[in-house]
C-alpha cells in the first residue's frame, strides 16, 4: 500500500508540531515546505532587535530538527498556489534555490502565519520596521544603534533629539516589550559608552489607539504594566492614532482631532497583523470566507470547506463554532501549537478509521514582560505581576525554545545580562546597515 503523502506548509509553531506528531506514524511520508531553512522563535525576535540575543540563539535549522526522521523531507521554496483538484502545491524559487516541481499530497496542512498590517499605508513599512521576521529584527537593531551613533556626532540639538527619539506604534505585548527593551538599553546598558551624549536622555514613545496598554490582559494587570512603563522613564500615549510616518518623524492624532508632529528617526511598528496571503488563495479556490484581516474561515475540524483533505491552522485562520460563526482565536504560539497537533491527529485518526472531535482551544494564559524583573501573567487560576510573573515568563520561553543548545545559550545570556546590565549582541552588521540605508 503506498504511503500517505502529507505536505505541511510553514515551519513555524503550528507546522512544526504537525510534523513532530506525524513523523511517528507508520505509512506516512511528510514534506515540510518553508521559504526559510530555519524555525524562528518569534516571541523573542524583539530581543534580537535590541541586542539582547543573537539571531542563532532563537533560530534552529529545520533539517537538523528532522535529520533522524527518514519519512520527513524538508523543501526550501516559496508557495505560490494550490491545485485542489489535482492535489498539488506549486512552488517558486527562493534565495537562488531552484523550485522543485509541484508537490503532490493526500493531506495538506497550511500554516502560513501572519505579518504586520499597516492599515492601508504600506508605504510606511519602509520607515516603520517591524520585528516579526529575523531580517527585519536585524534591520531594527541597526537602526536603533545607528541612532545613538549619529546622535554622538550631531551638533544640531534638534537633529540630535530626533535621533534619540524612538517611537513604538502599538501597545500589545510586542510593542510593550520592545519599548521596555529600548528603555533598558538607554538607561542601563549604554550610559558611559558615549562622550558627547547621555543615552539616558533618549525619549521612548509608545503610541496606542486604545485607552490602555495590553488590551488582551485584564484591566488590573494592564494598569500595573502601565505603571511599570512609567517607572522605566516614559508614559504611553494612549488614545492616539498615527496618521503619518516619514523618514523625518511621525504625525500623531489626539482624540479631539488635533495632531502633533514628533521628529524621530526610529519608528517601530507593532500595531496589528494581517493573515498570510495563502489564506486568501485558499478562500478563492474553495469559495470560503475571509475576514477583514485576511483570515480564512475553516470548519470546526480545521478543514477547508468542501475539501476535507486540506487543513489550515495558526494566525491565518478563524474557526467556526457550533453555530457556524467564525471565531477569531488569539494570535499566539499556543494556538498554533494546539492546532498543529490537532491537524496531525486528524490525519492519523482518518488513516486508522477513528472519529475526531472538533478542535477546541485550551487557553493556558497570557504573559508579557516589561523589563528587568517586570512582567504580567494572566493564568487560568492566578494573575501575577512583577518578579514572580517575570520568573514564569523566563521559564516558559526557555522551555519553548527549540534545541537544548539554544536554551542553554539564552539562559546564559539572560543571566549575564541580569548581572552586568550588558547586551553582547549590539552589532551593526553590514547587511543590517545596508537595510537601514535602503529605508532612508
Short mmCIF file of C-alpha atoms in Angstrom, two decimals:
data_model
loop_
_atom_site.label_atom_id
_atom_site.label_comp_id
_atom_site.label_asym_id
_atom_site.label_seq_id
_atom_site.Cartn_x
_atom_site.Cartn_y
_atom_site.Cartn_z
CA UNK A 1 0.00 0.00 0.00
CA UNK A 2 1.50 3.40 -0.98
CA UNK A 3 2.42 5.80 1.79
CA UNK A 4 0.04 8.61 2.69
CA UNK A 5 1.63 11.84 1.44
CA UNK A 6 1.32 14.83 3.77
CA UNK A 7 2.56 18.29 2.75
CA UNK A 8 2.99 20.82 5.56
CA UNK A 9 3.41 24.44 4.51
CA UNK A 10 5.24 26.59 7.08
CA UNK A 11 7.94 25.77 9.61
CA UNK A 12 6.51 27.90 12.41
CA UNK A 13 4.97 26.66 15.63
CA UNK A 14 1.93 25.03 14.02
CA UNK A 15 3.70 23.40 11.11
CA UNK A 16 6.48 22.12 13.34
CA UNK A 17 4.05 20.49 15.75
CA UNK A 18 2.17 18.85 12.88
CA UNK A 19 5.36 17.29 11.54
CA UNK A 20 6.51 16.21 15.01
CA UNK A 21 3.21 14.42 15.62
CA UNK A 22 3.03 12.72 12.20
CA UNK A 23 6.66 11.63 11.96
CA UNK A 24 5.85 8.76 14.34
CA UNK A 25 3.05 7.41 12.16
CA UNK A 26 3.76 4.35 10.02
CA UNK A 27 2.91 4.62 6.35
CA UNK A 28 3.15 8.42 6.24
CA UNK A 29 5.57 10.49 4.15
CA UNK A 30 5.85 14.16 5.12
CA UNK A 31 7.17 17.10 3.13
CA UNK A 32 7.76 20.31 5.07
CA UNK A 33 7.92 23.44 2.92
CA UNK A 34 9.21 26.82 4.09
CA UNK A 35 10.80 29.85 2.42
CA UNK A 36 13.45 29.83 5.15
CA UNK A 37 15.68 26.96 6.17
CA UNK A 38 15.10 27.55 9.88
CA UNK A 39 12.41 27.69 12.54
CA UNK A 40 12.25 31.12 14.17
CA UNK A 41 11.14 31.62 17.76
CA UNK A 42 9.18 34.78 17.05
CA UNK A 43 8.32 35.70 20.67
CA UNK A 44 11.98 36.69 21.16
CA UNK A 45 12.76 38.49 17.89
CA UNK A 46 12.43 41.81 19.70
CA UNK A 47 15.40 40.79 21.88
CA UNK A 48 17.47 40.36 18.73
CA UNK A 49 16.29 43.82 17.66
CA UNK A 50 17.62 45.29 20.92
CA UNK A 51 20.91 43.41 21.07
CA UNK A 52 19.98 41.15 23.98
CA UNK A 53 20.22 37.96 21.91
CA UNK A 54 21.92 36.88 18.71
CA UNK A 55 19.96 35.50 15.72
CA UNK A 56 21.28 31.96 16.04
CA UNK A 57 20.03 31.71 19.61
CA UNK A 58 16.36 31.95 18.62
CA UNK A 59 16.51 30.08 15.31
CA UNK A 60 17.09 26.41 14.56
CA UNK A 61 17.74 24.70 11.19
CA UNK A 62 14.71 22.72 10.01
CA UNK A 63 16.84 19.96 8.50
CA UNK A 64 18.68 19.49 11.79
CA UNK A 65 15.34 19.06 13.57
CA UNK A 66 14.28 16.16 11.36
CA UNK A 67 17.57 14.60 10.25
CA UNK A 68 16.72 11.44 12.20
CA UNK A 69 13.24 11.08 10.68
CA UNK A 70 13.53 9.15 7.42
CA UNK A 71 9.91 9.87 6.50
CA UNK A 72 10.35 13.67 6.66
CA UNK A 73 11.63 15.71 3.73
CA UNK A 74 12.39 19.43 4.02
CA UNK A 75 11.98 21.65 0.94
CA UNK A 76 13.06 25.28 0.75
CA UNK A 77 10.69 27.17 -1.52
CA UNK A 78 8.02 29.85 -1.80
CA UNK A 79 4.47 28.50 -2.04
CA UNK A 80 2.68 30.38 -4.83
CA UNK A 81 -0.55 28.42 -5.18
CA UNK A 82 -2.52 25.21 -4.90
CA UNK A 83 -4.33 22.89 -7.28
CA UNK A 84 -7.06 21.48 -5.09
CA UNK A 85 -8.42 19.18 -7.79
CA UNK A 86 -5.10 17.60 -8.67
CA UNK A 87 -3.93 17.87 -5.04
CA UNK A 88 -0.69 19.71 -5.72
CA UNK A 89 1.26 22.56 -4.16
CA UNK A 90 3.05 24.95 -6.54
CA UNK A 91 6.39 26.48 -5.58
CA UNK A 92 8.66 29.30 -6.73
CA UNK A 93 12.44 29.67 -6.22
CA UNK A 94 13.71 31.49 -3.14
CA UNK A 95 17.21 32.75 -2.25
CA UNK A 96 18.55 31.38 -5.53
CA UNK A 97 17.42 27.83 -4.73
CA UNK A 98 15.61 26.32 -7.77
CA UNK A 99 11.96 25.46 -7.23
CA UNK A 100 11.02 21.77 -7.31
CA UNK A 101 8.10 20.55 -9.44
CA UNK A 102 4.60 20.73 -7.89
CA UNK A 103 4.35 18.66 -4.71
CA UNK A 104 1.54 16.06 -4.71
CA UNK A 105 -0.35 15.42 -1.48
CA UNK A 106 -3.02 13.24 0.04
CA UNK A 107 -3.36 15.57 3.04
CA UNK A 108 -2.33 19.22 3.12
CA UNK A 109 -1.70 21.31 6.25
CA UNK A 110 -1.19 25.03 5.61
CA UNK A 111 0.36 27.11 8.40
CA UNK A 112 1.27 30.32 6.61
CA UNK A 113 1.22 32.55 9.67
CA UNK A 114 0.74 36.31 9.50
CA UNK A 115 2.57 39.59 9.08
CA UNK A 116 2.10 43.10 10.39
CA UNK A 117 -0.55 45.27 8.74
CA UNK A 118 -0.10 49.00 8.13
CA UNK A 119 -3.83 49.73 7.82
CA UNK A 120 -3.75 50.74 4.18
CA UNK A 121 -0.44 52.60 4.42
CA UNK A 122 2.01 50.02 3.15
CA UNK A 123 4.39 52.84 2.23
CA UNK A 124 5.03 53.26 5.97
CA UNK A 125 6.69 49.84 6.05
CA UNK A 126 9.87 51.29 4.50
CA UNK A 127 10.28 53.60 7.51
CA UNK A 128 8.44 51.90 10.37
CA UNK A 129 10.02 48.47 10.54
CA UNK A 130 8.51 45.51 12.36
CA UNK A 131 10.25 42.74 14.30
CA UNK A 132 8.25 39.69 13.24
CA UNK A 133 10.97 38.31 10.96
CA UNK A 134 14.66 37.80 11.66
CA UNK A 135 15.69 40.06 8.79
CA UNK A 136 13.53 42.95 9.99
CA UNK A 137 14.70 42.46 13.60
CA UNK A 138 18.30 42.85 12.46
CA UNK A 139 17.37 45.98 10.48
CA UNK A 140 15.70 47.43 13.59
CA UNK A 141 18.79 46.62 15.66
CA UNK A 142 20.95 48.51 13.20
CA UNK A 143 18.50 51.43 13.15
CA UNK A 144 18.47 51.75 16.96
CA UNK A 145 22.24 51.52 17.32
CA UNK A 146 22.99 53.88 14.44
CA UNK A 147 20.62 56.41 16.03
CA UNK A 148 22.86 56.60 19.09
CA UNK A 149 25.98 56.71 16.89
CA UNK A 150 24.52 59.54 14.80
CA UNK A 151 23.46 61.47 17.91
CA UNK A 152 27.02 61.25 19.24
CA UNK A 153 28.32 63.10 16.16
CA UNK A 154 25.42 65.54 15.69
CA UNK A 155 25.94 69.17 16.75
CA UNK A 156 22.43 70.44 15.99
CA UNK A 157 20.39 69.90 19.21
CA UNK A 158 17.09 69.46 17.34
CA UNK A 159 18.51 66.82 15.00
CA UNK A 160 20.19 65.10 17.94
CA UNK A 161 16.89 64.98 19.82
CA UNK A 162 15.20 63.45 16.76
CA UNK A 163 17.88 60.76 16.64
CA UNK A 164 17.30 60.00 20.32
CA UNK A 165 13.50 59.80 19.98
CA UNK A 166 12.17 56.27 19.47
CA UNK A 167 8.52 55.73 18.56
CA UNK A 168 6.89 52.32 19.02
CA UNK A 169 3.44 52.04 17.43
CA UNK A 170 1.14 49.57 19.19
CA UNK A 171 0.95 48.71 22.90
CA UNK A 172 0.28 45.00 22.65
CA UNK A 173 2.82 42.54 24.10
CA UNK A 174 5.36 43.09 21.30
CA UNK A 175 5.13 46.87 21.48
CA UNK A 176 5.36 46.95 25.27
CA UNK A 177 8.27 44.51 25.31
CA UNK A 178 10.06 46.41 22.55
CA UNK A 179 9.66 49.78 24.26
CA UNK A 180 10.81 48.34 27.56
CA UNK A 181 13.93 46.88 25.99
CA UNK A 182 14.87 50.18 24.31
CA UNK A 183 14.40 51.97 27.63
CA UNK A 184 16.62 49.46 29.43
CA UNK A 185 19.25 49.77 26.72
CA UNK A 186 19.26 53.57 27.03
CA UNK A 187 19.18 53.67 30.84
CA UNK A 188 21.16 50.56 31.87
CA UNK A 189 23.40 49.39 29.04
CA UNK A 190 24.66 52.41 27.11
CA UNK A 191 25.41 55.04 29.80
CA UNK A 192 29.15 55.67 29.72
CA UNK A 193 29.60 54.30 26.20
CA UNK A 194 29.38 57.73 24.58
CA UNK A 195 31.18 61.02 25.29
CA UNK A 196 29.05 63.70 23.65
CA UNK A 197 25.59 62.39 24.62
CA UNK A 198 23.89 60.89 27.64
CA UNK A 199 21.91 57.87 26.40
CA UNK A 200 19.55 58.27 29.37
CA UNK A 201 18.15 61.35 27.64
CA UNK A 202 16.62 59.12 24.98
CA UNK A 203 12.86 59.59 24.58
CA UNK A 204 10.73 56.48 24.04
CA UNK A 205 7.13 56.96 22.95
CA UNK A 206 4.60 54.12 22.96
CA UNK A 207 1.59 55.07 20.83
CA UNK A 208 -1.67 53.15 21.24
CA UNK A 209 -5.12 53.86 19.78
CA UNK A 210 -6.88 52.11 22.71
CA UNK A 211 -7.28 53.64 26.15
CA UNK A 212 -4.87 51.22 27.84
CA UNK A 213 -1.83 49.08 27.13
CA UNK A 214 -2.03 45.28 26.77
CA UNK A 215 -5.73 45.23 25.95
CA UNK A 216 -5.78 41.41 25.86
CA UNK A 217 -4.98 41.38 29.58
CA UNK A 218 -7.40 42.19 32.43
CA UNK A 219 -7.58 45.94 33.22
CA UNK A 220 -5.86 45.47 36.59
CA UNK A 221 -2.79 43.87 35.02
CA UNK A 222 -2.87 46.42 32.21
CA UNK A 223 -2.74 49.22 34.76
CA UNK A 224 0.21 47.57 36.56
CA UNK A 225 2.04 47.27 33.25
CA UNK A 226 1.44 50.98 32.57
CA UNK A 227 2.91 51.87 35.97
CA UNK A 228 5.96 49.72 35.23
CA UNK A 229 6.41 51.57 31.96
CA UNK A 230 6.29 54.88 33.80
CA UNK A 231 8.97 53.68 36.21
CA UNK A 232 11.15 52.90 33.21
CA UNK A 233 11.01 56.58 32.34
CA UNK A 234 8.25 57.08 29.79
CA UNK A 235 4.49 57.34 29.56
CA UNK A 236 2.42 55.61 26.87
CA UNK A 237 0.46 57.91 24.54
CA UNK A 238 -2.96 56.30 24.81
CA UNK A 239 -6.00 57.07 22.68
CA UNK A 240 -3.68 58.36 19.95
CA UNK A 241 -3.66 57.41 16.28
CA UNK A 242 -0.67 57.53 13.96
CA UNK A 243 -1.77 59.35 10.80
CA UNK A 244 1.58 59.90 9.11
CA UNK A 245 5.07 58.42 9.05
CA UNK A 246 8.07 59.53 7.02
CA UNK A 247 11.87 59.39 7.45
CA UNK A 248 11.81 62.62 9.46
CA UNK A 249 9.14 61.74 12.01
CA UNK A 250 5.64 60.70 13.00
CA UNK A 251 2.33 62.59 12.99
CA UNK A 252 0.03 61.59 15.87
CA UNK A 253 -3.65 62.47 16.17
CA UNK A 254 -5.28 63.00 19.58
CA UNK A 255 -8.89 62.03 20.41
CA UNK A 256 -10.03 65.62 19.82
CA UNK A 257 -8.68 65.56 16.28
CA UNK A 258 -5.62 67.72 16.87
CA UNK A 259 -2.31 66.46 15.52
CA UNK A 260 1.22 66.56 16.84
CA UNK A 261 4.38 66.18 14.82
CA UNK A 262 7.10 64.14 16.57
CA UNK A 263 10.56 64.34 14.95
CA UNK A 264 12.06 60.84 15.08
CA UNK A 265 14.48 58.80 13.01
CA UNK A 266 13.44 55.44 14.51
CA UNK A 267 9.87 54.13 14.26
CA UNK A 268 8.99 50.53 15.12
CA UNK A 269 5.65 49.04 14.10
CA UNK A 270 3.77 46.60 16.35
CA UNK A 271 0.17 47.64 15.71
CA UNK A 272 -1.75 44.82 14.10
CA UNK A 273 -1.44 41.86 11.78
CA UNK A 274 -2.88 40.50 8.58
CA UNK A 275 -3.03 36.86 7.62
CA UNK A 276 -0.75 35.20 5.11
CA UNK A 277 -1.85 35.63 1.50
CA UNK A 278 -2.14 31.84 1.32
CA UNK A 279 -5.39 32.14 3.26
CA UNK A 280 -6.92 34.35 0.58
CA UNK A 281 -5.61 32.00 -2.10
CA UNK A 282 -7.34 29.00 -0.50
CA UNK A 283 -10.52 31.02 0.07
CA UNK A 284 -10.70 31.99 -3.59
CA UNK A 285 -10.19 28.42 -4.76
CA UNK A 286 -12.76 26.95 -2.35
CA UNK A 287 -15.25 29.80 -2.14
CA UNK A 288 -14.58 30.16 1.59
CA UNK A 289 -14.87 33.27 3.74
CA UNK A 290 -12.12 35.64 4.83
CA UNK A 291 -12.39 38.43 7.38
CA UNK A 292 -11.05 41.98 7.15
CA UNK A 293 -7.62 40.83 8.33
CA UNK A 294 -7.48 38.15 5.62
CA UNK A 295 -8.07 35.25 7.98
CA UNK A 296 -9.54 32.19 6.30
CA UNK A 297 -12.63 30.67 7.93
CA UNK A 298 -12.18 26.92 8.44
CA UNK A 299 -14.56 24.26 9.71
CA UNK A 300 -14.66 23.00 13.29
CA UNK A 301 -12.08 20.33 12.44
CA UNK A 302 -9.80 22.97 10.82
CA UNK A 303 -10.54 21.71 7.30
CA UNK A 304 -11.27 23.87 4.27
CA UNK A 305 -14.95 23.91 3.32
CA UNK A 306 -15.59 21.29 0.63
CA UNK A 307 -12.02 19.94 0.87
CA UNK A 308 -11.63 17.62 3.83
CA UNK A 309 -8.07 16.81 2.75
CA UNK A 310 -6.92 20.43 3.29
CA UNK A 311 -6.39 21.89 6.76
CA UNK A 312 -5.34 25.44 7.64
CA UNK A 313 -4.04 26.45 11.07
CA UNK A 314 -2.50 29.24 13.09
CA UNK A 315 -2.66 33.01 12.68
CA UNK A 316 -4.09 32.78 9.17
CA UNK A 317 -7.44 31.23 10.18
CA UNK A 318 -10.52 31.66 12.30
CA UNK A 319 -12.53 28.61 13.32
CA UNK A 320 -16.29 28.05 13.05
CA UNK A 321 -18.07 27.45 16.32
CA UNK A 322 -21.09 25.21 16.95
CA UNK A 323 -23.38 27.91 15.50
CA UNK A 324 -21.34 28.11 12.30
CA UNK A 325 -19.86 31.53 13.04
CA UNK A 326 -16.17 32.22 12.55
CA UNK A 327 -14.33 32.78 15.83
CA UNK A 328 -11.01 34.59 15.97
CA UNK A 329 -8.52 32.98 18.35
CA UNK A 330 -5.55 34.83 19.86
CA UNK A 331 -2.58 35.17 17.53
CA UNK A 332 -0.19 33.47 19.94
CA UNK A 333 2.06 30.43 19.76
CA UNK A 334 -0.10 28.13 21.95
CA UNK A 335 -2.99 28.39 19.48
CA UNK A 336 -0.79 27.37 16.54
CA UNK A 337 0.82 24.58 18.58
CA UNK A 338 -2.50 23.09 19.61
CA UNK A 339 -3.90 23.38 16.09
CA UNK A 340 -0.80 21.77 14.60
CA UNK A 341 -1.13 18.81 16.93
CA UNK A 342 -4.84 18.57 16.23
CA UNK A 343 -4.41 18.65 12.44
CA UNK A 344 -1.79 15.91 12.62
CA UNK A 345 -4.03 13.88 14.90
CA UNK A 346 -6.90 14.31 12.45
CA UNK A 347 -4.79 12.86 9.63
CA UNK A 348 -3.71 9.95 11.84
CA UNK A 349 -7.27 9.27 13.00
CA UNK A 350 -8.51 9.12 9.42
CA UNK A 351 -5.80 6.64 8.49
CA UNK A 352 -6.87 4.42 11.37
CA UNK A 353 -10.61 4.91 10.84
CA UNK A 354 -11.14 6.82 14.08
CA UNK A 355 -13.52 9.69 14.74
CA UNK A 356 -12.06 13.05 15.75
CA UNK A 357 -13.98 15.58 17.88
CA UNK A 358 -13.99 19.25 16.81
CA UNK A 359 -10.98 21.37 17.66
CA UNK A 360 -11.14 23.13 21.00
CA UNK A 361 -8.58 25.65 22.16
CA UNK A 362 -7.40 25.29 25.77
CA UNK A 363 -6.29 28.72 26.97
CA UNK A 364 -3.22 28.34 29.18
CA UNK A 365 -2.90 32.05 29.92
CA UNK A 366 -1.07 35.11 28.67
CA UNK A 367 2.33 36.56 29.51
CA UNK A 368 4.12 39.81 28.75
CA UNK A 369 7.37 41.25 30.06
CA UNK A 370 8.01 44.96 30.50
CA UNK A 371 11.64 44.84 31.55
CA UNK A 372 14.08 43.53 34.10
CA UNK A 373 12.07 41.85 36.87
CA UNK A 374 8.83 43.31 35.49
CA UNK A 375 6.10 41.27 33.82
CA UNK A 376 2.41 40.44 33.96
CA UNK A 377 0.87 36.96 33.87
CA UNK A 378 -2.80 36.20 33.26
CA UNK A 379 -3.00 32.49 34.07
CA UNK A 380 -6.10 30.26 34.40
CA UNK A 381 -6.14 30.28 38.21
CA UNK A 382 -3.95 33.23 39.15
CA UNK A 383 -2.93 36.69 37.98
CA UNK A 384 0.55 37.88 38.79
CA UNK A 385 2.78 40.87 38.20
CA UNK A 386 6.32 41.91 38.99
CA UNK A 387 9.13 39.47 39.74
CA UNK A 388 7.00 36.28 40.06
CA UNK A 389 5.39 36.91 36.67
CA UNK A 390 8.82 37.65 35.19
CA UNK A 391 10.22 34.36 36.51
CA UNK A 392 7.30 32.48 34.92
CA UNK A 393 7.85 34.35 31.66
CA UNK A 394 11.53 33.34 31.66
CA UNK A 395 10.73 29.68 32.34
CA UNK A 396 8.02 29.41 29.70
CA UNK A 397 10.15 30.97 26.99
CA UNK A 398 13.22 28.91 27.83
CA UNK A 399 11.17 25.71 27.79
CA UNK A 400 9.52 26.62 24.48
CA UNK A 401 12.77 27.29 22.62
CA UNK A 402 13.78 24.63 20.10
CA UNK A 403 17.04 22.84 20.86
CA UNK A 404 18.90 22.26 24.13
CA UNK A 405 21.86 24.33 22.94
CA UNK A 406 19.64 27.37 22.28
CA UNK A 407 18.00 27.05 25.69
CA UNK A 408 21.39 26.91 27.40
CA UNK A 409 22.81 29.85 25.42
CA UNK A 410 19.77 32.04 26.04
CA UNK A 411 19.79 31.19 29.75
CA UNK A 412 23.48 32.16 29.98
CA UNK A 413 22.82 35.37 28.02
CA UNK A 414 19.98 36.36 30.30
CA UNK A 415 21.95 35.58 33.47
CA UNK A 416 24.94 37.62 32.29
CA UNK A 417 22.69 40.47 31.21
CA UNK A 418 20.87 40.44 34.55
CA UNK A 419 24.13 40.69 36.49
CA UNK A 420 26.05 43.09 34.22
CA UNK A 421 23.21 45.05 32.55
CA UNK A 422 25.06 44.36 29.30
CA UNK A 423 23.95 43.29 25.83
CA UNK A 424 26.52 41.28 23.93
CA UNK A 425 24.86 41.46 20.51
CA UNK A 426 24.98 45.26 19.99
CA UNK A 427 26.36 44.87 16.49
CA UNK A 428 25.72 46.90 13.35
CA UNK A 429 26.44 44.33 10.68
CA UNK A 430 26.95 45.16 7.04
CA UNK A 431 23.70 43.53 5.87
CA UNK A 432 21.57 45.21 8.54
CA UNK A 433 23.23 48.58 7.98
CA UNK A 434 22.51 48.33 4.26
CA UNK A 435 18.86 47.65 5.14
CA UNK A 436 18.75 50.88 7.13
CA UNK A 437 20.34 52.83 4.28
CA UNK A 438 17.71 51.45 1.89
CA UNK A 439 14.97 52.58 4.28
CA UNK A 440 16.27 56.12 4.36
#
